[in-house]
mmCIF file of C-alpha atoms in Angstrom:
data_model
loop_
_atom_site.group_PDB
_atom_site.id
_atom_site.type_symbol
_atom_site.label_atom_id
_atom_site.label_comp_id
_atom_site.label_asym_id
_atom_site.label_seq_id
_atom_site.Cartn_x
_atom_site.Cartn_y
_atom_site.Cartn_z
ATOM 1 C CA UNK A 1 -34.870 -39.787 -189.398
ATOM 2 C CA UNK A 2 -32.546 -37.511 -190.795
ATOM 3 C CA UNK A 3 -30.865 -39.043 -194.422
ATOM 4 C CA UNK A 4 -33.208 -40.661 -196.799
ATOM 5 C CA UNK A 5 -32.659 -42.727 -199.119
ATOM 6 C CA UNK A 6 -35.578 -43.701 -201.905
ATOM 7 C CA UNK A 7 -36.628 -46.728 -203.617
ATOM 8 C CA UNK A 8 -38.578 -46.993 -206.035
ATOM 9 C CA UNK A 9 -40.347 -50.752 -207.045
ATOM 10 C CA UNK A 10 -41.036 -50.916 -210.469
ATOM 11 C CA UNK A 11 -42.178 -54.534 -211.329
ATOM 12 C CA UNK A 12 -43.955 -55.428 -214.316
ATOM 13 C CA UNK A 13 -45.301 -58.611 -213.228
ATOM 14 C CA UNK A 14 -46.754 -56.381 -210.523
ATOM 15 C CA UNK A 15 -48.002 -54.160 -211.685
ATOM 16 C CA UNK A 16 -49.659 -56.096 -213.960
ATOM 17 C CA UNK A 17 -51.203 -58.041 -210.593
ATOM 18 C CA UNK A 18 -52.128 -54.927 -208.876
ATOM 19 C CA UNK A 19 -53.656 -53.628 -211.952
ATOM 20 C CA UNK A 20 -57.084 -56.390 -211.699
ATOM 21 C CA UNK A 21 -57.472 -55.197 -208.027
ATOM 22 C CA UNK A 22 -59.896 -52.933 -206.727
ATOM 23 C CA UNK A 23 -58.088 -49.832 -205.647
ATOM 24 C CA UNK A 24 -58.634 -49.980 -202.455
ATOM 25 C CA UNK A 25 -57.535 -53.519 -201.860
ATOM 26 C CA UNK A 26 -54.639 -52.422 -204.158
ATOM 27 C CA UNK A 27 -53.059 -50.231 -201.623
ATOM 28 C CA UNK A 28 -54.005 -52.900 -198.951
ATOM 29 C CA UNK A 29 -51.602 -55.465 -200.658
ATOM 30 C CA UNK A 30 -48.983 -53.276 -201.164
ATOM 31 C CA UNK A 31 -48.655 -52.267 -197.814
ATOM 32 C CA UNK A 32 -49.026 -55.882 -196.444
ATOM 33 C CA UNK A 33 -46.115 -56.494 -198.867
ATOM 34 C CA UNK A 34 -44.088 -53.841 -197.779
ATOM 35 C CA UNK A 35 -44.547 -54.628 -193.988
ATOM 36 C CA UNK A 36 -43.369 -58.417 -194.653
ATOM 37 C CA UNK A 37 -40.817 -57.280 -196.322
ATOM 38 C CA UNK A 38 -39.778 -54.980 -193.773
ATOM 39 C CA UNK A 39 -39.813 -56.729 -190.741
ATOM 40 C CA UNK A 40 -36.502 -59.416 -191.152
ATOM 41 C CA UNK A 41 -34.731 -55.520 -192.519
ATOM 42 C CA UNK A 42 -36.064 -53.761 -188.994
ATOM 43 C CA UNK A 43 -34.962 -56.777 -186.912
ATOM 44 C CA UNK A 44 -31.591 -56.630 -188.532
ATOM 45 C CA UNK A 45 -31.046 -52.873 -187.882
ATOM 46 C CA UNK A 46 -31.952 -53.353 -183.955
ATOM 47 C CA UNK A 47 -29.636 -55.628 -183.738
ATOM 48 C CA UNK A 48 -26.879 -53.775 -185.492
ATOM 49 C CA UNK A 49 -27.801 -50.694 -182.738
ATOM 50 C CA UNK A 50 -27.666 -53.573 -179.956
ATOM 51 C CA UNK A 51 -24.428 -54.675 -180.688
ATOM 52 C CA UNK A 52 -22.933 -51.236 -181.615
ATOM 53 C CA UNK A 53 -19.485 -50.734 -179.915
ATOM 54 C CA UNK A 54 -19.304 -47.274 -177.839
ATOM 55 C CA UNK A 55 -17.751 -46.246 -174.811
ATOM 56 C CA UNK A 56 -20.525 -46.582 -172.079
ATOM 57 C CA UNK A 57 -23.220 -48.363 -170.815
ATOM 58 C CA UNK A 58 -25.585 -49.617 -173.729
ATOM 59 C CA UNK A 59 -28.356 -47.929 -172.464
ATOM 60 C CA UNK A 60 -29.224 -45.524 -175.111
ATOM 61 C CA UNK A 61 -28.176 -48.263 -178.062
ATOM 62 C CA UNK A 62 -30.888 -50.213 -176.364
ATOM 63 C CA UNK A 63 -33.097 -47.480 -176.346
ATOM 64 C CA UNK A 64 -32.509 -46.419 -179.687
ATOM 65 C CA UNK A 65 -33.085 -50.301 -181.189
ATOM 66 C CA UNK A 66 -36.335 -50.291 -178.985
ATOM 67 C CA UNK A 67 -37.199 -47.506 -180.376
ATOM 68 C CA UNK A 68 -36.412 -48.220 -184.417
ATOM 69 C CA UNK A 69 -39.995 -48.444 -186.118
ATOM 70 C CA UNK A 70 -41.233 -47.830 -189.584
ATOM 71 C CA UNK A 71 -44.229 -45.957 -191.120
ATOM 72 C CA UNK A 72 -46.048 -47.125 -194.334
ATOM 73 C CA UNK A 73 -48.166 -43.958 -195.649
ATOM 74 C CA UNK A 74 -50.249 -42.906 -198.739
ATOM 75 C CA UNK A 75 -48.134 -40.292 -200.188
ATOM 76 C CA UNK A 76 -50.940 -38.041 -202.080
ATOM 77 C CA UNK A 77 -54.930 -38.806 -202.096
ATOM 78 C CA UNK A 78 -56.469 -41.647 -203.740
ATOM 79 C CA UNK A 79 -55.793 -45.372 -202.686
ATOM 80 C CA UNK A 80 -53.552 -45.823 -205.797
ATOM 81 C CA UNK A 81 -50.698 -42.802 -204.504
ATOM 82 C CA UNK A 82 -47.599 -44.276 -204.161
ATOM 83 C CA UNK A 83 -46.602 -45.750 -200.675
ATOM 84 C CA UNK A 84 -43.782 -43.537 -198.318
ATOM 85 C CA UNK A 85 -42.114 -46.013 -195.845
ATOM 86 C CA UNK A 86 -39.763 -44.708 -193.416
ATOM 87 C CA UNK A 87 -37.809 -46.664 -191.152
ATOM 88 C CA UNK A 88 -35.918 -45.067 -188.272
ATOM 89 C CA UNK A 89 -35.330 -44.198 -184.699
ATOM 90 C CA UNK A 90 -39.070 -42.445 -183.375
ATOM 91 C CA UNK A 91 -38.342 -39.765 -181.052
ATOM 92 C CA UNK A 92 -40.693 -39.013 -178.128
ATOM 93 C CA UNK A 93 -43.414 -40.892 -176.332
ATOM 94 C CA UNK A 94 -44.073 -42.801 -179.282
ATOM 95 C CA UNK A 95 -40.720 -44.591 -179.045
ATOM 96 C CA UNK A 96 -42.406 -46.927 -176.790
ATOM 97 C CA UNK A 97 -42.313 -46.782 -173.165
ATOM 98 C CA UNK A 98 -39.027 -49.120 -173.185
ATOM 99 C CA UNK A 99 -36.851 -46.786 -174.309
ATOM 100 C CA UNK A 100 -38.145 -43.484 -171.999
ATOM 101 C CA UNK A 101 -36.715 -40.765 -174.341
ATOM 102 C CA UNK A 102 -33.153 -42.035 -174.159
ATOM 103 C CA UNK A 103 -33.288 -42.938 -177.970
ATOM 104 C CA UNK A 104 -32.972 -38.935 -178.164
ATOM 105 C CA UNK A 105 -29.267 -39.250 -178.856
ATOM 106 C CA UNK A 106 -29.239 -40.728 -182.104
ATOM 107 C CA UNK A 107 -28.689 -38.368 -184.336
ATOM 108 C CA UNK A 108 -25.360 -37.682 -182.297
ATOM 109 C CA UNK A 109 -24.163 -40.727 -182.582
ATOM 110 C CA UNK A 110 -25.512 -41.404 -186.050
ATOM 111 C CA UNK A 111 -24.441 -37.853 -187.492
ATOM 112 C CA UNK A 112 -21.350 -36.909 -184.989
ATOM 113 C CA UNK A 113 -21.109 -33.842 -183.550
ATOM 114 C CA UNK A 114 -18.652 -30.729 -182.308
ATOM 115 C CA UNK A 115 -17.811 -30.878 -178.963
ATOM 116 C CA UNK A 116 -17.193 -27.308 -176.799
ATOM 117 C CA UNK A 117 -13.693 -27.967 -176.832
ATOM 118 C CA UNK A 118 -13.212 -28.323 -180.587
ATOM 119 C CA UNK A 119 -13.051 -31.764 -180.697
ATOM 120 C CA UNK A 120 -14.932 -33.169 -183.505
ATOM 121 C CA UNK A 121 -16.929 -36.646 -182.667
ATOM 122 C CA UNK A 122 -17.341 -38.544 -186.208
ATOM 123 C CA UNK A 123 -20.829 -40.014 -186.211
ATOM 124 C CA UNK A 124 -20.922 -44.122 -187.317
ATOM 125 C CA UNK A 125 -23.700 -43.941 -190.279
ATOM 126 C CA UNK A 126 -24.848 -47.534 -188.867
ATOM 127 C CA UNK A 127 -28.356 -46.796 -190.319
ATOM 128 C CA UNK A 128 -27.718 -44.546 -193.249
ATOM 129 C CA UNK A 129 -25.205 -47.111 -194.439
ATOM 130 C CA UNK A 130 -27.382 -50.196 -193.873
ATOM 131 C CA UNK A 131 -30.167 -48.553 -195.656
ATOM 132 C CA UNK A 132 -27.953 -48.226 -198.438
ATOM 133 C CA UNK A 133 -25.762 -51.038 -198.455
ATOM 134 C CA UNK A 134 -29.590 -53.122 -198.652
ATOM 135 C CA UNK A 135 -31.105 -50.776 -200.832
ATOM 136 C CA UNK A 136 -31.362 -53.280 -203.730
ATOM 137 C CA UNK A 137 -32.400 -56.358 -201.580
ATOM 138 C CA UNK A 138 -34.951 -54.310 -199.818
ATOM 139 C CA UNK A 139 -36.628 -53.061 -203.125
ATOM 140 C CA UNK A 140 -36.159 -57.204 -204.429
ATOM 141 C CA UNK A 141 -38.629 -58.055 -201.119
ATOM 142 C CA UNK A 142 -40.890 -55.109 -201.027
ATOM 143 C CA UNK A 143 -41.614 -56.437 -204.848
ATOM 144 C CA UNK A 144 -41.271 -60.122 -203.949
ATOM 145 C CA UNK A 145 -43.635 -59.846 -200.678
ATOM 146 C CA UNK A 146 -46.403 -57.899 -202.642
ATOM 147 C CA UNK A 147 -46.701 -59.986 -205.509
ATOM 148 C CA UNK A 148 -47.036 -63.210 -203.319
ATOM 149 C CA UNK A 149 -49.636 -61.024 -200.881
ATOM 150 C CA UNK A 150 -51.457 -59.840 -204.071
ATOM 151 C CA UNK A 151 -51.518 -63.533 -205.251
ATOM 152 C CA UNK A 152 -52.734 -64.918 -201.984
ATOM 153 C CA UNK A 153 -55.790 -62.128 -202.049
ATOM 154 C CA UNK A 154 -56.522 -62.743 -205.800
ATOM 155 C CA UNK A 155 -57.041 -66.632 -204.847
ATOM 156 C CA UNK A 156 -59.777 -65.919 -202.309
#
């Protein structure tokens, strides 16, 4: 996961919500939130990755949509640090065992690269410019998704 982009959700009527939770089931709801929110986004990226055109077989765009995750953490101490979520290609074992390390490409085919011969392969951005073409919508649903999960807890 190489380019990052940043989003920062900034919701009154949220916070407002979050504020009469306990801080632990603060940080609870907002990464429920963030995780439905995520998911339809994730889905939509694999498939972009599927049906990338390359010369080839598709073998390492399947492995690389197999292997397209995302990771929700605390970033600082206490329960009421903002979240970090990262979504991207995971290199290694914990790709999953579907894509057996062939997802190890992507940042050549994401970035580009220089060949031996001087050629220079452009890279396709197909995740760095879905991440920021859906910057907006995706900071609309991580809002959206946590209010309604915060919502559902509060009615318990």
């Amino acid at each position: 996961m190489s380019s990052m982009v940043r989003i920062k959700v900034d919701d009154a009527r949220l916070r407002k919500v979050l504020a009469g939770l306990s801080p632990q089931m603060n940080e609870k709801v907002r990464k429920q939130g963030a995780r439905r929110a995520l998911t339809p986004y994730l889905k939509t990226l694999r498939g972009l990755w599927r049906s990338a055109s390359f010369s080839g077989k598709p073998t390492h765009r399947t492995a690389i949509a197999r292997a397209t995750r995302f990771d929700i953490r605390r970033k600082g101490s206490g329960a009421l640090a903002p979240l970090q979520i990262r979504m991207g290609v995971q290199y290694g074992k914990k790709g999953g065992t579907l894509a057996k390390g062939r997802q190890r490409v992507w940042h050549l085919l994401e970035n580009g690269f220089k060949h031996r011969s001087g050629t220079v392969v452009a890279g396709r951005r197909i995740s760095t410019r879905f991440a920021t073409t859906n910057i907006q919508k995706l900071g609309e649903s991580i809002a959206t998704e946590t209010l309604a999960a915060a919502k559902s807890v509060l009615r318990l």
